[in-house]
């Protein structure tokens, strides 16, 4: 077997070779490169297991930085919402004014027709 093929089987070889082909286990036993790769893999697994039980200490100022970012984002959101409400209010006011103007024009047009009929 080639080292590249064995590299994919290293997790199985590490677990005692139960899931790995016998020729992969034999290759690792005779190949220094693959033995070094297996040792590095073991160190990585050991470090990952240790991380499960360790709580990393956050860097100084991280919490205040996060809270400042959240606050700034909330302020931008509130400002956008206020501007959007104003736009909606302006649009509604224009629509009402337009409707009132159209209704007033219709009333005036109706009165003008009535006057013309009465005069004629």
mmCIF file of N, CA and C in Angstrom:
data_model
loop_
_atom_site.group_PDB
_atom_site.id
_atom_site.type_symbol
_atom_site.label_atom_id
_atom_site.label_comp_id
_atom_site.label_asym_id
_atom_site.label_seq_id
_atom_site.Cartn_x
_atom_site.Cartn_y
_atom_site.Cartn_z
ATOM 1 N N UNK A 1 0.841 -1.191 0.000
ATOM 2 C CA UNK A 1 0.000 0.000 0.000
ATOM 3 C C UNK A 1 0.876 1.240 0.000
ATOM 4 N N UNK A 2 0.309 2.311 -0.524
ATOM 5 C CA UNK A 2 1.014 3.591 -0.536
ATOM 6 C C UNK A 2 0.614 4.391 0.702
ATOM 7 N N UNK A 3 1.467 5.308 1.080
ATOM 8 C CA UNK A 3 1.224 6.132 2.274
ATOM 9 C C UNK A 3 -0.057 6.949 2.136
ATOM 10 N N UNK A 4 -0.349 7.440 0.922
ATOM 11 C CA UNK A 4 -1.559 8.242 0.703
ATOM 12 C C UNK A 4 -2.820 7.429 0.969
ATOM 13 N N UNK A 5 -2.801 6.156 0.635
ATOM 14 C CA UNK A 5 -3.961 5.287 0.872
ATOM 15 C C UNK A 5 -4.109 4.986 2.360
ATOM 16 N N UNK A 6 -2.986 4.811 3.033
ATOM 17 C CA UNK A 6 -3.004 4.490 4.462
ATOM 18 C C UNK A 6 -3.447 5.694 5.277
ATOM 19 N N UNK A 7 -3.150 6.906 4.816
ATOM 20 C CA UNK A 7 -3.497 8.120 5.556
ATOM 21 C C UNK A 7 -4.996 8.190 5.827
ATOM 22 N N UNK A 8 -5.802 7.734 4.890
ATOM 23 C CA UNK A 8 -7.262 7.747 5.078
ATOM 24 C C UNK A 8 -7.715 6.692 6.083
ATOM 25 N N UNK A 9 -6.881 5.670 6.299
ATOM 26 C CA UNK A 9 -7.253 4.569 7.195
ATOM 27 C C UNK A 9 -6.654 4.709 8.592
ATOM 28 N N UNK A 10 -5.917 5.775 8.839
ATOM 29 C CA UNK A 10 -5.257 5.942 10.138
ATOM 30 C C UNK A 10 -6.219 5.911 11.325
ATOM 31 N N UNK A 11 -7.418 6.520 11.236
ATOM 32 C CA UNK A 11 -8.325 6.397 12.390
ATOM 33 C C UNK A 11 -8.657 4.941 12.717
ATOM 34 N N UNK A 12 -8.835 4.117 11.693
ATOM 35 C CA UNK A 12 -9.129 2.699 11.939
ATOM 36 C C UNK A 12 -7.897 1.980 12.496
ATOM 37 N N UNK A 13 -6.728 2.311 11.991
ATOM 38 C CA UNK A 13 -5.494 1.701 12.479
ATOM 39 C C UNK A 13 -5.277 2.092 13.936
ATOM 40 N N UNK A 14 -5.599 3.323 14.278
ATOM 41 C CA UNK A 14 -5.426 3.815 15.645
ATOM 42 C C UNK A 14 -6.313 3.067 16.623
ATOM 43 N N UNK A 15 -7.481 2.677 16.195
ATOM 44 C CA UNK A 15 -8.423 1.977 17.072
ATOM 45 C C UNK A 15 -8.099 0.496 17.205
ATOM 46 N N UNK A 16 -6.930 0.099 16.825
ATOM 47 C CA UNK A 16 -6.513 -1.280 17.004
ATOM 48 C C UNK A 16 -6.552 -2.084 15.728
ATOM 49 N N UNK A 17 -6.869 -1.468 14.625
ATOM 50 C CA UNK A 17 -6.855 -2.153 13.348
ATOM 51 C C UNK A 17 -8.073 -2.994 13.059
ATOM 52 N N UNK A 18 -9.102 -2.916 13.911
ATOM 53 C CA UNK A 18 -10.290 -3.750 13.706
ATOM 54 C C UNK A 18 -10.992 -3.417 12.400
ATOM 55 N N UNK A 19 -11.062 -2.148 12.041
ATOM 56 C CA UNK A 19 -11.746 -1.755 10.813
ATOM 57 C C UNK A 19 -10.803 -1.538 9.649
ATOM 58 N N UNK A 20 -9.508 -1.628 9.891
ATOM 59 C CA UNK A 20 -8.527 -1.369 8.845
ATOM 60 C C UNK A 20 -8.082 -2.684 8.211
ATOM 61 N N UNK A 21 -7.774 -2.647 6.924
ATOM 62 C CA UNK A 21 -7.238 -3.856 6.289
ATOM 63 C C UNK A 21 -5.899 -4.239 6.917
ATOM 64 N N UNK A 22 -5.609 -5.528 6.946
ATOM 65 C CA UNK A 22 -4.373 -6.021 7.564
ATOM 66 C C UNK A 22 -3.149 -5.456 6.865
ATOM 67 N N UNK A 23 -3.220 -5.248 5.562
ATOM 68 C CA UNK A 23 -2.046 -4.731 4.858
ATOM 69 C C UNK A 23 -1.790 -3.261 5.221
ATOM 70 N N UNK A 24 -2.851 -2.505 5.601
ATOM 71 C CA UNK A 24 -2.648 -1.132 6.053
ATOM 72 C C UNK A 24 -1.944 -1.134 7.403
ATOM 73 N N UNK A 25 -2.332 -2.046 8.294
ATOM 74 C CA UNK A 25 -1.693 -2.145 9.603
ATOM 75 C C UNK A 25 -0.233 -2.545 9.431
ATOM 76 N N UNK A 26 0.037 -3.497 8.561
ATOM 77 C CA UNK A 26 1.419 -3.916 8.308
ATOM 78 C C UNK A 26 2.240 -2.768 7.730
ATOM 79 N N UNK A 27 1.637 -1.999 6.849
ATOM 80 C CA UNK A 27 2.342 -0.856 6.254
ATOM 81 C C UNK A 27 2.750 0.139 7.336
ATOM 82 N N UNK A 28 1.827 0.443 8.236
ATOM 83 C CA UNK A 28 2.130 1.405 9.306
ATOM 84 C C UNK A 28 3.234 0.855 10.207
ATOM 85 N N UNK A 29 3.240 -0.425 10.436
ATOM 86 C CA UNK A 29 4.266 -1.026 11.291
ATOM 87 C C UNK A 29 5.664 -0.911 10.681
ATOM 88 N N UNK A 30 5.755 -0.834 9.366
ATOM 89 C CA UNK A 30 7.063 -0.798 8.715
ATOM 90 C C UNK A 30 7.433 0.574 8.158
ATOM 91 N N UNK A 31 6.494 1.521 8.085
ATOM 92 C CA UNK A 31 6.746 2.815 7.452
ATOM 93 C C UNK A 31 6.903 3.907 8.508
ATOM 94 N N UNK A 32 8.080 4.520 8.541
ATOM 95 C CA UNK A 32 8.334 5.576 9.530
ATOM 96 C C UNK A 32 7.470 6.802 9.273
ATOM 97 N N UNK A 33 7.251 7.114 8.033
ATOM 98 C CA UNK A 33 6.413 8.282 7.689
ATOM 99 C C UNK A 33 4.996 8.095 8.221
ATOM 100 N N UNK A 34 4.418 6.930 8.010
ATOM 101 C CA UNK A 34 3.056 6.669 8.486
ATOM 102 C C UNK A 34 3.007 6.563 10.004
ATOM 103 N N UNK A 35 4.073 6.064 10.620
ATOM 104 C CA UNK A 35 4.126 6.005 12.080
ATOM 105 C C UNK A 35 4.147 7.418 12.663
ATOM 106 N N UNK A 36 4.875 8.309 12.013
ATOM 107 C CA UNK A 36 4.916 9.708 12.465
ATOM 108 C C UNK A 36 3.546 10.358 12.297
ATOM 109 N N UNK A 37 2.894 10.058 11.185
ATOM 110 C CA UNK A 37 1.548 10.592 10.937
ATOM 111 C C UNK A 37 0.569 10.071 11.988
ATOM 112 N N UNK A 38 0.694 8.790 12.335
ATOM 113 C CA UNK A 38 -0.166 8.184 13.350
ATOM 114 C C UNK A 38 0.081 8.815 14.718
ATOM 115 N N UNK A 39 1.349 9.084 15.038
ATOM 116 C CA UNK A 39 1.674 9.729 16.316
ATOM 117 C C UNK A 39 1.093 11.140 16.367
ATOM 118 N N UNK A 40 1.174 11.848 15.253
ATOM 119 C CA UNK A 40 0.603 13.202 15.196
ATOM 120 C C UNK A 40 -0.918 13.147 15.346
ATOM 121 N N UNK A 41 -1.535 12.160 14.742
ATOM 122 C CA UNK A 41 -2.981 11.974 14.849
ATOM 123 C C UNK A 41 -3.377 11.687 16.301
ATOM 124 N N UNK A 42 -2.573 10.865 16.988
ATOM 125 C CA UNK A 42 -2.846 10.569 18.405
ATOM 126 C C UNK A 42 -2.762 11.834 19.255
ATOM 127 N N UNK A 43 -1.728 12.667 18.997
ATOM 128 C CA UNK A 43 -1.591 13.915 19.759
ATOM 129 C C UNK A 43 -2.783 14.836 19.522
ATOM 130 N N UNK A 44 -3.223 14.888 18.289
ATOM 131 C CA UNK A 44 -4.375 15.729 17.958
ATOM 132 C C UNK A 44 -5.628 15.252 18.691
ATOM 133 N N UNK A 45 -5.860 13.956 18.696
ATOM 134 C CA UNK A 45 -7.026 13.415 19.409
ATOM 135 C C UNK A 45 -6.933 13.681 20.908
ATOM 136 N N UNK A 46 -5.739 13.536 21.466
ATOM 137 C CA UNK A 46 -5.543 13.788 22.898
ATOM 138 C C UNK A 46 -5.850 15.254 23.215
ATOM 139 N N UNK A 47 -5.376 16.160 22.384
ATOM 140 C CA UNK A 47 -5.632 17.594 22.589
ATOM 141 C C UNK A 47 -7.115 17.904 22.465
ATOM 142 N N UNK A 48 -7.786 17.284 21.523
ATOM 143 C CA UNK A 48 -9.230 17.517 21.365
ATOM 144 C C UNK A 48 -10.007 16.997 22.568
ATOM 145 N N UNK A 49 -9.593 15.853 23.107
ATOM 146 C CA UNK A 49 -10.272 15.321 24.303
ATOM 147 C C UNK A 49 -10.091 16.268 25.490
ATOM 148 N N UNK A 50 -8.914 16.839 25.627
ATOM 149 C CA UNK A 50 -8.664 17.767 26.728
ATOM 150 C C UNK A 50 -9.492 19.035 26.583
ATOM 151 N N UNK A 51 -9.731 19.465 25.370
ATOM 152 C CA UNK A 51 -10.520 20.683 25.148
ATOM 153 C C UNK A 51 -11.963 20.517 25.587
ATOM 154 N N UNK A 52 -12.454 19.295 25.582
ATOM 155 C CA UNK A 52 -13.841 19.075 26.010
ATOM 156 C C UNK A 52 -14.062 19.497 27.456
ATOM 157 N N UNK A 53 -13.035 19.399 28.261
ATOM 158 C CA UNK A 53 -13.186 19.662 29.689
ATOM 159 C C UNK A 53 -12.616 21.004 30.118
ATOM 160 N N UNK A 54 -12.024 21.729 29.208
ATOM 161 C CA UNK A 54 -11.454 23.020 29.539
ATOM 162 C C UNK A 54 -12.327 24.123 28.964
ATOM 163 N N UNK A 55 -12.581 25.114 29.780
ATOM 164 C CA UNK A 55 -13.302 26.282 29.307
ATOM 165 C C UNK A 55 -12.292 27.381 29.027
ATOM 166 N N UNK A 56 -12.186 27.786 27.790
ATOM 167 C CA UNK A 56 -11.200 28.835 27.485
ATOM 168 C C UNK A 56 -11.612 30.163 28.101
ATOM 169 N N UNK A 57 -10.636 30.920 28.527
ATOM 170 C CA UNK A 57 -10.878 32.240 29.100
ATOM 171 C C UNK A 57 -11.004 33.243 27.957
ATOM 172 N N UNK A 58 -12.121 33.980 27.901
ATOM 173 C CA UNK A 58 -12.266 34.941 26.804
ATOM 174 C C UNK A 58 -11.264 36.082 26.944
ATOM 175 N N UNK A 59 -10.837 36.642 25.830
ATOM 176 C CA UNK A 59 -9.890 37.764 25.886
ATOM 177 C C UNK A 59 -10.499 38.957 26.613
ATOM 178 N N UNK A 60 -9.649 39.754 27.205
ATOM 179 C CA UNK A 60 -10.105 40.950 27.930
ATOM 180 C C UNK A 60 -10.796 41.900 26.960
ATOM 181 N N UNK A 61 -11.921 42.413 27.369
ATOM 182 C CA UNK A 61 -12.647 43.383 26.551
ATOM 183 C C UNK A 61 -13.575 42.765 25.526
ATOM 184 N N UNK A 62 -13.618 41.448 25.428
ATOM 185 C CA UNK A 62 -14.477 40.810 24.428
ATOM 186 C C UNK A 62 -15.950 41.082 24.713
ATOM 187 N N UNK A 63 -16.362 40.934 25.957
ATOM 188 C CA UNK A 63 -17.764 41.135 26.306
ATOM 189 C C UNK A 63 -18.213 42.568 26.021
ATOM 190 N N UNK A 64 -17.408 43.541 26.434
ATOM 191 C CA UNK A 64 -17.799 44.935 26.191
ATOM 192 C C UNK A 64 -17.823 45.239 24.694
ATOM 193 N N UNK A 65 -16.916 44.640 23.951
ATOM 194 C CA UNK A 65 -16.903 44.838 22.502
ATOM 195 C C UNK A 65 -18.156 44.246 21.866
ATOM 196 N N UNK A 66 -18.526 43.058 22.300
ATOM 197 C CA UNK A 66 -19.739 42.419 21.764
ATOM 198 C C UNK A 66 -20.986 43.226 22.118
ATOM 199 N N UNK A 67 -21.070 43.653 23.369
ATOM 200 C CA UNK A 67 -22.237 44.432 23.790
ATOM 201 C C UNK A 67 -22.306 45.760 23.049
ATOM 202 N N UNK A 68 -21.167 46.383 22.823
ATOM 203 C CA UNK A 68 -21.141 47.636 22.061
ATOM 204 C C UNK A 68 -21.621 47.421 20.637
ATOM 205 N N UNK A 69 -21.206 46.317 20.031
ATOM 206 C CA UNK A 69 -21.656 45.995 18.680
ATOM 207 C C UNK A 69 -23.147 45.738 18.616
ATOM 208 N N UNK A 70 -23.659 45.023 19.619
ATOM 209 C CA UNK A 70 -25.098 44.747 19.671
ATOM 210 C C UNK A 70 -25.873 46.044 19.858
ATOM 211 N N UNK A 71 -25.374 46.915 20.741
ATOM 212 C CA UNK A 71 -26.047 48.187 20.986
ATOM 213 C C UNK A 71 -26.068 49.055 19.728
ATOM 214 N N UNK A 72 -24.943 49.116 19.031
ATOM 215 C CA UNK A 72 -24.873 49.914 17.797
ATOM 216 C C UNK A 72 -25.823 49.355 16.739
ATOM 217 N N UNK A 73 -25.878 48.051 16.659
ATOM 218 C CA UNK A 73 -26.781 47.418 15.696
ATOM 219 C C UNK A 73 -28.235 47.713 16.054
ATOM 220 N N UNK A 74 -28.559 47.654 17.341
ATOM 221 C CA UNK A 74 -29.923 47.943 17.785
ATOM 222 C C UNK A 74 -30.295 49.392 17.492
ATOM 223 N N UNK A 75 -29.343 50.304 17.691
ATOM 224 C CA UNK A 75 -29.617 51.716 17.405
ATOM 225 C C UNK A 75 -29.869 51.923 15.911
ATOM 226 N N UNK A 76 -29.060 51.281 15.064
ATOM 227 C CA UNK A 76 -29.279 51.403 13.614
ATOM 228 C C UNK A 76 -30.630 50.839 13.220
ATOM 229 N N UNK A 77 -30.993 49.705 13.823
ATOM 230 C CA UNK A 77 -32.281 49.089 13.521
ATOM 231 C C UNK A 77 -33.430 50.001 13.955
ATOM 232 N N UNK A 78 -33.306 50.592 15.142
ATOM 233 C CA UNK A 78 -34.354 51.491 15.636
ATOM 234 C C UNK A 78 -34.486 52.709 14.739
ATOM 235 N N UNK A 79 -33.357 53.248 14.287
ATOM 236 C CA UNK A 79 -33.392 54.410 13.400
ATOM 237 C C UNK A 79 -34.052 54.056 12.070
ATOM 238 N N UNK A 80 -33.691 52.910 11.514
ATOM 239 C CA UNK A 80 -34.322 52.484 10.255
ATOM 240 C C UNK A 80 -35.823 52.290 10.435
ATOM 241 N N UNK A 81 -36.210 51.685 11.551
ATOM 242 C CA UNK A 81 -37.632 51.460 11.803
ATOM 243 C C UNK A 81 -38.377 52.781 11.935
ATOM 244 N N UNK A 82 -37.767 53.748 12.617
ATOM 245 C CA UNK A 82 -38.409 55.059 12.772
ATOM 246 C C UNK A 82 -38.554 55.745 11.420
ATOM 247 N N UNK A 83 -37.507 55.690 10.607
ATOM 248 C CA UNK A 83 -37.588 56.295 9.276
ATOM 249 C C UNK A 83 -38.634 55.602 8.413
ATOM 250 N N UNK A 84 -38.706 54.292 8.526
ATOM 251 C CA UNK A 84 -39.699 53.551 7.753
ATOM 252 C C UNK A 84 -41.113 53.914 8.199
ATOM 253 N N UNK A 85 -41.315 54.061 9.509
ATOM 254 C CA UNK A 85 -42.638 54.453 10.000
ATOM 255 C C UNK A 85 -43.007 55.836 9.482
ATOM 256 N N UNK A 86 -42.026 56.744 9.454
ATOM 257 C CA UNK A 86 -42.306 58.089 8.939
ATOM 258 C C UNK A 86 -42.677 58.030 7.463
ATOM 259 N N UNK A 87 -41.955 57.220 6.704
ATOM 260 C CA UNK A 87 -42.266 57.093 5.280
ATOM 261 C C UNK A 87 -43.666 56.555 5.082
ATOM 262 N N UNK A 88 -44.027 55.554 5.873
ATOM 263 C CA UNK A 88 -45.368 54.980 5.773
ATOM 264 C C UNK A 88 -46.406 56.019 6.159
ATOM 265 N N UNK A 89 -46.115 56.786 7.214
ATOM 266 C CA UNK A 89 -47.061 57.817 7.647
ATOM 267 C C UNK A 89 -47.203 58.890 6.573
ATOM 268 N N UNK A 90 -46.077 59.307 5.961
ATOM 269 C CA UNK A 90 -46.147 60.301 4.883
ATOM 270 C C UNK A 90 -46.935 59.766 3.700
ATOM 271 N N UNK A 91 -46.691 58.515 3.343
ATOM 272 C CA UNK A 91 -47.405 57.925 2.207
ATOM 273 C C UNK A 91 -48.899 57.839 2.506
ATOM 274 N N UNK A 92 -49.236 57.471 3.731
ATOM 275 C CA UNK A 92 -50.649 57.384 4.103
ATOM 276 C C UNK A 92 -51.294 58.773 4.088
ATOM 277 N N UNK A 93 -50.568 59.759 4.596
ATOM 278 C CA UNK A 93 -51.101 61.125 4.605
ATOM 279 C C UNK A 93 -51.301 61.623 3.176
ATOM 280 N N UNK A 94 -50.363 61.349 2.299
ATOM 281 C CA UNK A 94 -50.519 61.744 0.899
ATOM 282 C C UNK A 94 -51.707 61.040 0.256
ATOM 283 N N UNK A 95 -51.887 59.761 0.585
ATOM 284 C CA UNK A 95 -53.010 59.018 0.019
ATOM 285 C C UNK A 95 -54.335 59.593 0.512
ATOM 286 N N UNK A 96 -54.405 59.913 1.806
ATOM 287 C CA UNK A 96 -55.632 60.494 2.362
ATOM 288 C C UNK A 96 -55.884 61.872 1.750
ATOM 289 N N UNK A 97 -54.823 62.655 1.634
ATOM 290 C CA UNK A 97 -54.982 63.992 1.046
ATOM 291 C C UNK A 97 -55.410 63.872 -0.413
ATOM 292 N N UNK A 98 -54.835 62.936 -1.131
ATOM 293 C CA UNK A 98 -55.230 62.720 -2.523
ATOM 294 C C UNK A 98 -56.672 62.286 -2.634
ATOM 295 N N UNK A 99 -57.090 61.380 -1.748
ATOM 296 C CA UNK A 99 -58.478 60.907 -1.768
ATOM 297 C C UNK A 99 -59.433 62.053 -1.412
ATOM 298 N N UNK A 100 -59.039 62.867 -0.425
ATOM 299 C CA UNK A 100 -59.877 64.002 -0.042
ATOM 300 C C UNK A 100 -59.960 65.012 -1.178
ATOM 301 N N UNK A 101 -58.845 65.246 -1.835
ATOM 302 C CA UNK A 101 -58.850 66.161 -2.976
ATOM 303 C C UNK A 101 -59.726 65.636 -4.104
ATOM 304 N N UNK A 102 -59.652 64.341 -4.382
ATOM 305 C CA UNK A 102 -60.484 63.746 -5.437
ATOM 306 C C UNK A 102 -61.955 63.830 -5.060
ATOM 307 N N UNK A 103 -62.257 63.580 -3.776
ATOM 308 C CA UNK A 103 -63.652 63.656 -3.332
ATOM 309 C C UNK A 103 -64.148 65.102 -3.434
ATOM 310 N N UNK A 104 -63.296 66.054 -3.025
ATOM 311 C CA UNK A 104 -63.674 67.467 -3.130
ATOM 312 C C UNK A 104 -63.891 67.872 -4.576
ATOM 313 N N UNK A 105 -63.040 67.407 -5.473
ATOM 314 C CA UNK A 105 -63.190 67.722 -6.890
ATOM 315 C C UNK A 105 -64.471 67.119 -7.438
ATOM 316 N N UNK A 106 -64.794 65.910 -6.996
ATOM 317 C CA UNK A 106 -66.022 65.260 -7.459
ATOM 318 C C UNK A 106 -67.247 66.032 -6.971
ATOM 319 N N UNK A 107 -67.206 66.500 -5.724
ATOM 320 C CA UNK A 107 -68.320 67.282 -5.178
ATOM 321 C C UNK A 107 -68.465 68.591 -5.948
ATOM 322 N N UNK A 108 -67.367 69.270 -6.158
ATOM 323 C CA UNK A 108 -67.406 70.528 -6.908
ATOM 324 C C UNK A 108 -67.889 70.310 -8.340
ATOM 325 N N UNK A 109 -67.454 69.247 -8.938
ATOM 326 C CA UNK A 109 -67.887 68.963 -10.314
ATOM 327 C C UNK A 109 -69.389 68.673 -10.339
ATOM 328 N N UNK A 110 -69.844 67.958 -9.315
ATOM 329 C CA UNK A 110 -71.285 67.672 -9.238
ATOM 330 C C UNK A 110 -72.097 68.934 -9.030
ATOM 331 N N UNK A 111 -71.653 69.827 -8.202
ATOM 332 C CA UNK A 111 -72.358 71.092 -7.964
ATOM 333 C C UNK A 111 -72.354 71.957 -9.224
ATOM 334 N N UNK A 112 -71.232 71.960 -9.924
ATOM 335 C CA UNK A 112 -71.152 72.758 -11.157
ATOM 336 C C UNK A 112 -72.161 72.231 -12.176
ATOM 337 N N UNK A 113 -72.310 70.932 -12.287
ATOM 338 C CA UNK A 113 -73.280 70.360 -13.220
ATOM 339 C C UNK A 113 -74.712 70.726 -12.816
ATOM 340 N N UNK A 114 -74.940 70.669 -11.468
ATOM 341 C CA UNK A 114 -76.279 71.023 -10.995
ATOM 342 C C UNK A 114 -76.589 72.494 -11.295
ATOM 343 N N UNK A 115 -75.652 73.382 -11.136
ATOM 344 C CA UNK A 115 -75.850 74.794 -11.428
ATOM 345 C C UNK A 115 -76.098 75.021 -12.913
ATOM 346 N N UNK A 116 -75.357 74.275 -13.733
ATOM 347 C CA UNK A 116 -75.543 74.432 -15.174
ATOM 348 C C UNK A 116 -76.936 73.955 -15.579
ATOM 349 N N UNK A 117 -77.403 72.875 -14.992
ATOM 350 C CA UNK A 117 -78.749 72.347 -15.304
ATOM 351 C C UNK A 117 -79.822 73.321 -14.845
ATOM 352 N N UNK A 118 -79.647 73.915 -13.654
ATOM 353 C CA UNK A 118 -80.633 74.844 -13.127
ATOM 354 C C UNK A 118 -80.658 76.134 -13.957
ATOM 355 N N UNK A 119 -79.493 76.550 -14.423
ATOM 356 C CA UNK A 119 -79.419 77.778 -15.203
ATOM 357 C C UNK A 119 -79.989 77.550 -16.622
ATOM 358 N N UNK A 120 -79.865 76.342 -17.130
ATOM 359 C CA UNK A 120 -80.210 76.090 -18.494
ATOM 360 C C UNK A 120 -81.573 75.696 -18.717
#
